[in-house]
């Protein structure tokens, strides 16, 4: 094992063991491939299991019906989900939407924790938001388009954001609202998402001054995407190393060729660097450090580029078999590529980081 | 760079593409779709054949075009720029020249016209589960039974085996001595009893492209051997050395780059056109410059006189690298909608929504990782250059 043993607390070790055990039994690669082609793209039964095992309640306080864990604990879960390529609404429901609900609608957290309701929300993009709000009396309606709502098809409601009175507001809308049209699709990493068109959809205002909370939700999601990527990279490193130690060509193990040894060492070294960045991002959002935005952008930018590069390299090092659908390798590459795309790509986060660094 | 006399030729090719390339085929190629159905390939091949351009590299008396190298170069470029499919590679580009060089008169008479008329589609059965980079380690057995060979074993990664009528392959006829000895070049009918084709799905999610082919007591007439028994390695080396034009994929990359620029001019990032986004512009320009370097090198190595040695290896290495960079940029240009899974083309159903130009960007980006693996992986190309050029 080249992967450093994680520095878990006793409770975290228990969580990690339980998650690992569940995924081993229920998310073998074949089972995963079946799950992503099922109607919803994930198993509702497993979602119930997640609830029973306490995963869904982990990052919520006990008053809200959660288990008072931290985002660090949740990162253990998303990391392992990533390693098993288990595609679920976990990130969007529990982290992205969950963080907003915990702030403004704590009463709604309970259904989320119990697994009876799923909530989806987009990347809260303040630069390209196309939603507009109309106010009539005390009632609000939303109109406009919003792209890429993860697992919106399976969600009972959506958490959306829009500019209102010079500030950013956040709203809750049920997915069966009239005027809401979802165009749903599969994504190449095995996930699901929808583009939403809203025409005067009645919306429940959660907060008229939501920007800090929305930003926090963004950051938490980004940090946990980094944690997922970091775990995937270690999985790739281990599987590629193991393959080259088995595969023989020219009468010897591929791992005996020095050029390939160097390539594997590059993968290993980069896994270490990626992990440092991911750990730091998760640490930053777990205690809401004042420099969290900068640290998260640092990690997301660094891992975005590096993750794709390593994923591509590991496909190459496998040769023909790396191109096949029946091996996780290509699917890891696709997920790493998707992770870079989501919540700001490497270029965007480099800019963010540079901006913070300048004003410091 | 191109001699002015050939400008007229370029115009002729361009005009031909404009008036003869069917729109539906052009659209599929333009979307970077890899899964061009056999009937489309055949239809396009026959259109070219009418013009005398389907088998241009063959000797003139067999239907070749008699072009100069420069004309070949132009033709290949114009084909790609017009979003036309390339000439079928296995029959026209690989088997036919090998038959012309090593085949019997009967083989020539039987095989070549059927390739020229797109009656037969061929596949290349070289690689095996245990023999990839180390091709000479191949084991799939052909026993000489007097009037026929008895074939048992399997071939791996065989492109288009699922649509091919016939396979040219390398088979083990003797396992004593050096591994390059005892390999025989044999032509197999894909419909022969005992041949079973098992598709292998690739992770990009496209349609079937590669297959494993299993042989169980397959009887092949002894006349289907090309060249001498046990001497197939020499034929394989000849066949693999043929590709002179297009190994660097420069033409296709140029076309993708054009498409990428057009697309990036219509997209916005923040309040800029994507093509003006500083980071994107740097990446795009870097790829463009690399492609230009490869293009100029290709031209110089092909027409500059002085041979460098292992030119094809050099061009394949750098050309496929930049090709993958450009396709990665295309994927990135599409933004978050690049993530849309275009669905299994072999299953009926409507295409999912998304920006139309985006098309198959992600799928092409993932699928074309293969170009750095097949036809001698890029690592193996470096080994070849280390030996053949640097003398190491
Ligand atoms: C899409 C696709 C289509 C294909 N179509 C065909 C076809 O139609 N017909 C056919 O016969 N074959 C085909 N192939 C097979 C292809 O030629 C082989 O995949 C290729 O030769 C590599 O062999 P391998 O897959 O066994 O990888 P391996 O040889 O096992 O190599 C694995 C990795 O190790 C590296 N490596 C191996 N040896 C060395 C070394 N000595 N030094 C440094 N690095 C090394 C390789 O570069 C690669 O990165 C196809 C492959 C693909 C992916």
mmCIF file of C-alpha atoms in Angstrom, chain B residues 8-309:
data_model
loop_
_atom_site.group_PDB
_atom_site.id
_atom_site.type_symbol
_atom_site.label_atom_id
_atom_site.label_comp_id
_atom_site.label_asym_id
_atom_site.label_seq_id
_atom_site.Cartn_x
_atom_site.Cartn_y
_atom_site.Cartn_z
ATOM 1 C CA UNK B 8 -5.635 23.281 -59.599
ATOM 2 C CA UNK B 9 -5.684 19.747 -58.269
ATOM 3 C CA UNK B 10 -6.619 21.014 -54.822
ATOM 4 C CA UNK B 11 -9.495 22.995 -56.321
ATOM 5 C CA UNK B 12 -10.657 19.936 -58.208
ATOM 6 C CA UNK B 13 -10.714 17.807 -55.049
ATOM 7 C CA UNK B 14 -12.418 20.557 -53.106
ATOM 8 C CA UNK B 15 -15.072 21.002 -55.763
ATOM 9 C CA UNK B 16 -15.632 17.254 -55.894
ATOM 10 C CA UNK B 17 -16.213 17.089 -52.146
ATOM 11 C CA UNK B 18 -18.579 20.028 -52.301
ATOM 12 C CA UNK B 19 -20.761 18.430 -54.923
ATOM 13 C CA UNK B 20 -20.513 14.757 -54.028
ATOM 14 C CA UNK B 21 -20.175 14.297 -50.307
ATOM 15 C CA UNK B 22 -23.664 13.404 -49.003
ATOM 16 C CA UNK B 23 -24.874 15.814 -46.320
ATOM 17 C CA UNK B 24 -25.820 13.120 -43.854
ATOM 18 C CA UNK B 25 -22.365 11.547 -43.994
ATOM 19 C CA UNK B 26 -20.677 14.922 -43.711
ATOM 20 C CA UNK B 27 -22.780 15.752 -40.663
ATOM 21 C CA UNK B 28 -21.807 12.526 -38.915
ATOM 22 C CA UNK B 29 -18.115 13.100 -39.507
ATOM 23 C CA UNK B 30 -18.423 16.730 -38.457
ATOM 24 C CA UNK B 31 -19.928 15.695 -35.145
ATOM 25 C CA UNK B 32 -16.739 13.740 -34.475
ATOM 26 C CA UNK B 33 -18.778 10.575 -34.556
ATOM 27 C CA UNK B 34 -16.658 7.505 -34.715
ATOM 28 C CA UNK B 35 -19.391 5.037 -35.413
ATOM 29 C CA UNK B 36 -19.917 5.590 -39.115
ATOM 30 C CA UNK B 37 -22.142 2.690 -40.171
ATOM 31 C CA UNK B 38 -20.862 0.215 -42.724
ATOM 32 C CA UNK B 39 -23.466 1.268 -45.289
ATOM 33 C CA UNK B 40 -22.289 4.887 -45.058
ATOM 34 C CA UNK B 41 -18.693 3.788 -45.494
ATOM 35 C CA UNK B 42 -19.668 1.718 -48.500
ATOM 36 C CA UNK B 43 -21.760 4.478 -50.038
ATOM 37 C CA UNK B 44 -18.912 6.984 -49.742
ATOM 38 C CA UNK B 45 -16.343 4.499 -51.009
ATOM 39 C CA UNK B 46 -18.418 3.880 -54.138
ATOM 40 C CA UNK B 47 -18.821 7.593 -54.765
ATOM 41 C CA UNK B 48 -15.053 7.919 -54.644
ATOM 42 C CA UNK B 49 -14.630 4.842 -56.812
ATOM 43 C CA UNK B 50 -16.752 6.356 -59.586
ATOM 44 C CA UNK B 51 -14.300 9.230 -59.617
ATOM 45 C CA UNK B 52 -11.321 6.830 -59.607
ATOM 46 C CA UNK B 53 -10.274 7.922 -56.120
ATOM 47 C CA UNK B 54 -11.278 5.016 -53.905
ATOM 48 C CA UNK B 55 -7.953 3.186 -54.098
ATOM 49 C CA UNK B 56 -5.588 5.955 -55.127
ATOM 50 C CA UNK B 57 -2.412 4.386 -53.749
ATOM 51 C CA UNK B 58 -2.728 1.207 -55.817
ATOM 52 C CA UNK B 59 -0.826 0.744 -59.082
ATOM 53 C CA UNK B 60 -2.608 2.468 -61.908
ATOM 54 C CA UNK B 61 -3.473 -0.728 -63.763
ATOM 55 C CA UNK B 62 -5.392 -1.925 -60.689
ATOM 56 C CA UNK B 63 -7.376 1.269 -60.353
ATOM 57 C CA UNK B 64 -4.882 3.559 -58.642
ATOM 58 C CA UNK B 65 -4.848 7.251 -59.384
ATOM 59 C CA UNK B 66 -1.200 7.626 -60.326
ATOM 60 C CA UNK B 67 -0.862 10.714 -58.146
ATOM 61 C CA UNK B 68 2.383 12.248 -57.043
ATOM 62 C CA UNK B 69 3.168 12.244 -53.323
ATOM 63 C CA UNK B 70 2.170 15.864 -53.157
ATOM 64 C CA UNK B 71 -1.205 15.091 -54.660
ATOM 65 C CA UNK B 72 -1.785 12.350 -52.089
ATOM 66 C CA UNK B 73 -0.922 14.815 -49.423
ATOM 67 C CA UNK B 74 -3.399 17.338 -50.795
ATOM 68 C CA UNK B 75 -6.105 14.733 -51.230
ATOM 69 C CA UNK B 76 -5.847 13.546 -47.665
ATOM 70 C CA UNK B 77 -5.960 17.134 -46.397
ATOM 71 C CA UNK B 78 -8.996 18.089 -48.485
ATOM 72 C CA UNK B 79 -10.880 14.984 -47.443
ATOM 73 C CA UNK B 80 -10.597 15.966 -43.802
ATOM 74 C CA UNK B 81 -11.288 19.637 -44.334
ATOM 75 C CA UNK B 82 -14.493 18.694 -46.120
ATOM 76 C CA UNK B 83 -15.568 16.422 -43.213
ATOM 77 C CA UNK B 84 -15.410 13.423 -45.493
ATOM 78 C CA UNK B 85 -14.728 9.975 -44.074
ATOM 79 C CA UNK B 86 -11.263 8.713 -44.786
ATOM 80 C CA UNK B 87 -10.724 5.867 -47.222
ATOM 81 C CA UNK B 88 -11.276 2.537 -45.515
ATOM 82 C CA UNK B 89 -8.003 1.625 -43.966
ATOM 83 C CA UNK B 90 -7.879 -2.160 -43.523
ATOM 84 C CA UNK B 91 -8.743 -3.309 -47.015
ATOM 85 C CA UNK B 92 -7.540 -0.440 -49.167
ATOM 86 C CA UNK B 93 -4.571 0.752 -47.163
ATOM 87 C CA UNK B 94 -3.198 -2.361 -45.485
ATOM 88 C CA UNK B 95 -4.205 -5.635 -47.058
ATOM 89 C CA UNK B 96 -4.232 -4.601 -50.717
ATOM 90 C CA UNK B 97 -0.609 -3.389 -50.876
ATOM 91 C CA UNK B 98 0.477 -6.531 -49.022
ATOM 92 C CA UNK B 99 -1.382 -8.715 -51.523
ATOM 93 C CA UNK B 100 0.077 -6.725 -54.383
ATOM 94 C CA UNK B 101 3.574 -7.292 -52.990
ATOM 95 C CA UNK B 102 3.290 -10.885 -51.711
ATOM 96 C CA UNK B 103 0.044 -12.381 -53.041
ATOM 97 C CA UNK B 104 -0.427 -14.960 -55.793
ATOM 98 C CA UNK B 105 -2.072 -13.933 -59.054
ATOM 99 C CA UNK B 106 -5.169 -15.756 -57.980
ATOM 100 C CA UNK B 107 -5.268 -13.875 -54.685
ATOM 101 C CA UNK B 108 -4.859 -10.576 -56.490
ATOM 102 C CA UNK B 109 -7.662 -11.388 -58.905
ATOM 103 C CA UNK B 110 -9.986 -12.578 -56.208
ATOM 104 C CA UNK B 111 -9.360 -10.030 -53.492
ATOM 105 C CA UNK B 112 -8.501 -6.662 -55.000
ATOM 106 C CA UNK B 113 -11.619 -6.019 -57.131
ATOM 107 C CA UNK B 114 -13.834 -6.847 -54.155
ATOM 108 C CA UNK B 115 -12.004 -4.290 -52.043
ATOM 109 C CA UNK B 116 -12.152 -1.729 -54.806
ATOM 110 C CA UNK B 117 -15.893 -2.191 -55.123
ATOM 111 C CA UNK B 118 -16.436 -2.207 -51.337
ATOM 112 C CA UNK B 119 -17.931 -5.692 -51.544
ATOM 113 C CA UNK B 120 -15.691 -6.963 -48.759
ATOM 114 C CA UNK B 121 -14.842 -5.190 -45.556
ATOM 115 C CA UNK B 122 -11.687 -6.402 -43.876
ATOM 116 C CA UNK B 123 -10.398 -6.362 -40.337
ATOM 117 C CA UNK B 124 -6.912 -6.739 -38.951
ATOM 118 C CA UNK B 125 -6.329 -9.652 -36.576
ATOM 119 C CA UNK B 126 -2.907 -9.042 -35.138
ATOM 120 C CA UNK B 127 -3.173 -8.260 -31.398
ATOM 121 C CA UNK B 128 -4.091 -10.897 -28.847
ATOM 122 C CA UNK B 129 -4.808 -10.816 -25.131
ATOM 123 C CA UNK B 130 -1.164 -11.657 -24.420
ATOM 124 C CA UNK B 131 0.369 -9.961 -27.433
ATOM 125 C CA UNK B 132 -0.038 -6.199 -27.740
ATOM 126 C CA UNK B 133 3.121 -4.155 -27.742
ATOM 127 C CA UNK B 134 4.954 -7.460 -27.927
ATOM 128 C CA UNK B 135 3.119 -8.519 -31.074
ATOM 129 C CA UNK B 136 5.513 -11.353 -31.908
ATOM 130 C CA UNK B 137 4.398 -13.106 -28.714
ATOM 131 C CA UNK B 138 1.157 -14.017 -30.470
ATOM 132 C CA UNK B 139 -0.171 -17.530 -29.863
ATOM 133 C CA UNK B 140 -3.377 -17.999 -31.841
ATOM 134 C CA UNK B 141 -2.653 -21.311 -33.493
ATOM 135 C CA UNK B 142 -2.995 -22.377 -37.137
ATOM 136 C CA UNK B 143 -2.111 -26.028 -37.764
ATOM 137 C CA UNK B 144 -1.242 -27.036 -41.292
ATOM 138 C CA UNK B 145 -3.519 -29.985 -42.126
ATOM 139 C CA UNK B 146 -2.456 -30.358 -45.736
ATOM 140 C CA UNK B 147 -5.318 -28.729 -47.607
ATOM 141 C CA UNK B 148 -6.360 -26.430 -44.798
ATOM 142 C CA UNK B 149 -5.258 -24.661 -41.635
ATOM 143 C CA UNK B 150 -7.047 -25.432 -38.411
ATOM 144 C CA UNK B 151 -7.263 -22.281 -36.310
ATOM 145 C CA UNK B 152 -7.794 -22.176 -32.542
ATOM 146 C CA UNK B 153 -7.369 -19.285 -30.140
ATOM 147 C CA UNK B 154 -8.414 -15.673 -30.138
ATOM 148 C CA UNK B 155 -7.638 -12.185 -31.399
ATOM 149 C CA UNK B 156 -8.148 -9.123 -29.260
ATOM 150 C CA UNK B 157 -9.124 -5.484 -29.898
ATOM 151 C CA UNK B 158 -10.038 -6.243 -33.521
ATOM 152 C CA UNK B 159 -11.542 -3.036 -34.920
ATOM 153 C CA UNK B 160 -14.640 -3.528 -37.059
ATOM 154 C CA UNK B 161 -14.595 -7.339 -36.718
ATOM 155 C CA UNK B 162 -18.331 -7.080 -36.070
ATOM 156 C CA UNK B 163 -18.965 -5.626 -39.504
ATOM 157 C CA UNK B 164 -16.090 -7.195 -41.413
ATOM 158 C CA UNK B 165 -16.574 -9.914 -44.000
ATOM 159 C CA UNK B 166 -13.012 -11.139 -43.765
ATOM 160 C CA UNK B 167 -9.945 -10.880 -41.575
ATOM 161 C CA UNK B 168 -6.264 -10.806 -42.413
ATOM 162 C CA UNK B 169 -4.393 -12.091 -39.443
ATOM 163 C CA UNK B 170 -1.164 -13.386 -38.028
ATOM 164 C CA UNK B 171 -1.254 -16.906 -36.698
ATOM 165 C CA UNK B 172 1.221 -19.157 -34.950
ATOM 166 C CA UNK B 173 2.247 -22.068 -37.165
ATOM 167 C CA UNK B 174 5.441 -22.949 -35.316
ATOM 168 C CA UNK B 175 6.493 -22.230 -31.752
ATOM 169 C CA UNK B 176 10.080 -23.387 -31.931
ATOM 170 C CA UNK B 177 12.904 -20.919 -32.312
ATOM 171 C CA UNK B 178 12.705 -17.133 -32.289
ATOM 172 C CA UNK B 179 9.217 -15.801 -31.647
ATOM 173 C CA UNK B 180 9.230 -13.814 -34.905
ATOM 174 C CA UNK B 181 9.630 -17.105 -36.739
ATOM 175 C CA UNK B 182 6.627 -19.374 -37.159
ATOM 176 C CA UNK B 183 4.079 -16.634 -37.751
ATOM 177 C CA UNK B 184 1.926 -16.994 -40.839
ATOM 178 C CA UNK B 185 -0.244 -14.404 -42.594
ATOM 179 C CA UNK B 186 -3.653 -15.951 -43.257
ATOM 180 C CA UNK B 187 -6.978 -14.679 -44.598
ATOM 181 C CA UNK B 188 -10.053 -15.851 -42.708
ATOM 182 C CA UNK B 189 -13.686 -15.679 -43.700
ATOM 183 C CA UNK B 190 -15.573 -14.120 -40.786
ATOM 184 C CA UNK B 191 -18.591 -16.287 -41.641
ATOM 185 C CA UNK B 192 -16.619 -19.523 -41.389
ATOM 186 C CA UNK B 193 -17.979 -21.988 -38.814
ATOM 187 C CA UNK B 194 -16.160 -21.603 -35.497
ATOM 188 C CA UNK B 195 -15.524 -17.861 -35.779
ATOM 189 C CA UNK B 196 -17.239 -15.952 -33.023
ATOM 190 C CA UNK B 197 -17.135 -12.183 -32.629
ATOM 191 C CA UNK B 198 -17.641 -10.741 -29.187
ATOM 192 C CA UNK B 199 -17.939 -6.947 -29.066
ATOM 193 C CA UNK B 200 -15.974 -5.021 -26.447
ATOM 194 C CA UNK B 201 -17.558 -1.790 -25.314
ATOM 195 C CA UNK B 202 -15.256 1.167 -24.834
ATOM 196 C CA UNK B 203 -15.591 3.543 -21.900
ATOM 197 C CA UNK B 204 -16.385 6.547 -24.094
ATOM 198 C CA UNK B 205 -19.863 5.098 -24.488
ATOM 199 C CA UNK B 206 -19.865 5.004 -28.282
ATOM 200 C CA UNK B 207 -21.068 2.122 -30.407
ATOM 201 C CA UNK B 208 -19.130 -1.060 -30.923
ATOM 202 C CA UNK B 209 -15.726 -0.460 -32.386
ATOM 203 C CA UNK B 210 -13.493 -3.236 -31.098
ATOM 204 C CA UNK B 211 -14.044 -6.929 -30.559
ATOM 205 C CA UNK B 212 -12.522 -10.116 -29.356
ATOM 206 C CA UNK B 213 -12.637 -12.803 -32.027
ATOM 207 C CA UNK B 214 -12.665 -16.448 -30.961
ATOM 208 C CA UNK B 215 -11.622 -19.293 -33.253
ATOM 209 C CA UNK B 216 -12.728 -22.849 -32.515
ATOM 210 C CA UNK B 217 -11.524 -25.418 -35.044
ATOM 211 C CA UNK B 218 -11.896 -22.971 -37.881
ATOM 212 C CA UNK B 219 -10.918 -24.503 -41.219
ATOM 213 C CA UNK B 220 -9.239 -22.162 -43.671
ATOM 214 C CA UNK B 221 -8.177 -23.345 -47.145
ATOM 215 C CA UNK B 222 -4.415 -23.471 -47.488
ATOM 216 C CA UNK B 223 -4.652 -21.081 -50.484
ATOM 217 C CA UNK B 224 -5.659 -18.367 -48.028
ATOM 218 C CA UNK B 225 -2.104 -18.067 -46.815
ATOM 219 C CA UNK B 226 -0.277 -14.997 -48.089
ATOM 220 C CA UNK B 227 3.479 -15.371 -48.524
ATOM 221 C CA UNK B 228 5.460 -18.269 -47.156
ATOM 222 C CA UNK B 229 4.480 -20.338 -44.169
ATOM 223 C CA UNK B 230 6.207 -19.183 -40.935
ATOM 224 C CA UNK B 231 7.345 -15.991 -42.673
ATOM 225 C CA UNK B 232 4.361 -13.788 -41.838
ATOM 226 C CA UNK B 233 6.371 -11.450 -39.603
ATOM 227 C CA UNK B 234 8.055 -9.963 -42.648
ATOM 228 C CA UNK B 235 4.661 -9.295 -44.230
ATOM 229 C CA UNK B 236 3.397 -7.731 -41.022
ATOM 230 C CA UNK B 237 6.377 -5.427 -40.870
ATOM 231 C CA UNK B 238 5.826 -4.455 -44.485
ATOM 232 C CA UNK B 239 2.133 -3.784 -43.859
ATOM 233 C CA UNK B 240 2.789 -1.729 -40.752
ATOM 234 C CA UNK B 241 5.387 0.401 -42.532
ATOM 235 C CA UNK B 242 3.005 1.418 -45.329
ATOM 236 C CA UNK B 243 1.234 4.263 -43.648
ATOM 237 C CA UNK B 244 3.072 7.365 -44.791
ATOM 238 C CA UNK B 245 0.361 9.938 -45.037
ATOM 239 C CA UNK B 246 -1.937 10.716 -42.197
ATOM 240 C CA UNK B 247 -0.259 8.910 -39.272
ATOM 241 C CA UNK B 248 0.085 12.319 -37.647
ATOM 242 C CA UNK B 249 -3.635 12.955 -38.144
ATOM 243 C CA UNK B 250 -2.721 16.538 -39.064
ATOM 244 C CA UNK B 251 -5.606 16.990 -41.454
ATOM 245 C CA UNK B 252 -8.226 15.763 -39.065
ATOM 246 C CA UNK B 253 -6.747 17.864 -36.265
ATOM 247 C CA UNK B 254 -6.810 20.952 -38.495
ATOM 248 C CA UNK B 255 -10.477 20.403 -39.160
ATOM 249 C CA UNK B 256 -11.246 19.886 -35.483
ATOM 250 C CA UNK B 257 -9.326 23.053 -34.692
ATOM 251 C CA UNK B 258 -11.406 25.014 -37.224
ATOM 252 C CA UNK B 259 -14.566 23.668 -35.655
ATOM 253 C CA UNK B 260 -13.280 24.466 -32.198
ATOM 254 C CA UNK B 261 -12.537 28.065 -33.151
ATOM 255 C CA UNK B 262 -15.930 28.554 -34.732
ATOM 256 C CA UNK B 263 -17.589 27.124 -31.666
ATOM 257 C CA UNK B 264 -15.504 29.147 -29.210
ATOM 258 C CA UNK B 265 -16.372 32.332 -31.103
ATOM 259 C CA UNK B 266 -20.055 31.748 -30.438
ATOM 260 C CA UNK B 267 -19.750 30.862 -26.784
ATOM 261 C CA UNK B 268 -19.425 33.254 -23.915
ATOM 262 C CA UNK B 269 -17.509 32.857 -20.694
ATOM 263 C CA UNK B 270 -18.496 35.538 -18.263
ATOM 264 C CA UNK B 271 -18.794 38.631 -20.437
ATOM 265 C CA UNK B 272 -16.170 37.540 -22.972
ATOM 266 C CA UNK B 273 -16.402 35.405 -26.042
ATOM 267 C CA UNK B 274 -14.787 32.121 -25.060
ATOM 268 C CA UNK B 275 -12.202 32.562 -27.779
ATOM 269 C CA UNK B 276 -11.127 35.823 -26.101
ATOM 270 C CA UNK B 277 -10.918 34.299 -22.642
ATOM 271 C CA UNK B 278 -7.225 34.696 -21.787
ATOM 272 C CA UNK B 279 -6.701 31.206 -20.433
ATOM 273 C CA UNK B 280 -8.609 29.515 -23.212
ATOM 274 C CA UNK B 281 -6.836 31.576 -25.827
ATOM 275 C CA UNK B 282 -3.447 30.549 -24.471
ATOM 276 C CA UNK B 283 -4.360 26.894 -24.491
ATOM 277 C CA UNK B 284 -5.892 27.102 -27.940
ATOM 278 C CA UNK B 285 -2.915 28.922 -29.361
ATOM 279 C CA UNK B 286 -0.482 26.505 -27.792
ATOM 280 C CA UNK B 287 -2.302 23.619 -29.443
ATOM 281 C CA UNK B 288 -2.448 25.469 -32.737
ATOM 282 C CA UNK B 289 1.285 26.151 -32.683
ATOM 283 C CA UNK B 290 2.068 22.554 -31.858
ATOM 284 C CA UNK B 291 -0.132 21.408 -34.696
ATOM 285 C CA UNK B 292 1.660 23.806 -37.005
ATOM 286 C CA UNK B 293 5.009 22.407 -35.906
ATOM 287 C CA UNK B 294 3.782 18.888 -36.617
ATOM 288 C CA UNK B 295 2.359 19.949 -39.980
ATOM 289 C CA UNK B 296 5.601 21.597 -41.051
ATOM 290 C CA UNK B 297 7.606 18.644 -39.824
ATOM 291 C CA UNK B 298 5.381 16.223 -41.669
ATOM 292 C CA UNK B 299 5.817 18.202 -44.857
ATOM 293 C CA UNK B 300 9.558 18.505 -44.424
ATOM 294 C CA UNK B 301 10.009 14.822 -43.633
ATOM 295 C CA UNK B 302 7.833 13.772 -46.562
ATOM 296 C CA UNK B 303 9.162 16.137 -49.169
ATOM 297 C CA UNK B 304 12.389 17.539 -47.789
ATOM 298 C CA UNK B 305 14.628 14.898 -49.288
ATOM 299 C CA UNK B 306 16.904 13.863 -46.440
ATOM 300 C CA UNK B 307 15.335 10.884 -44.585
ATOM 301 C CA UNK B 308 15.354 11.207 -40.786
ATOM 302 C CA UNK B 309 14.592 7.575 -40.018
#
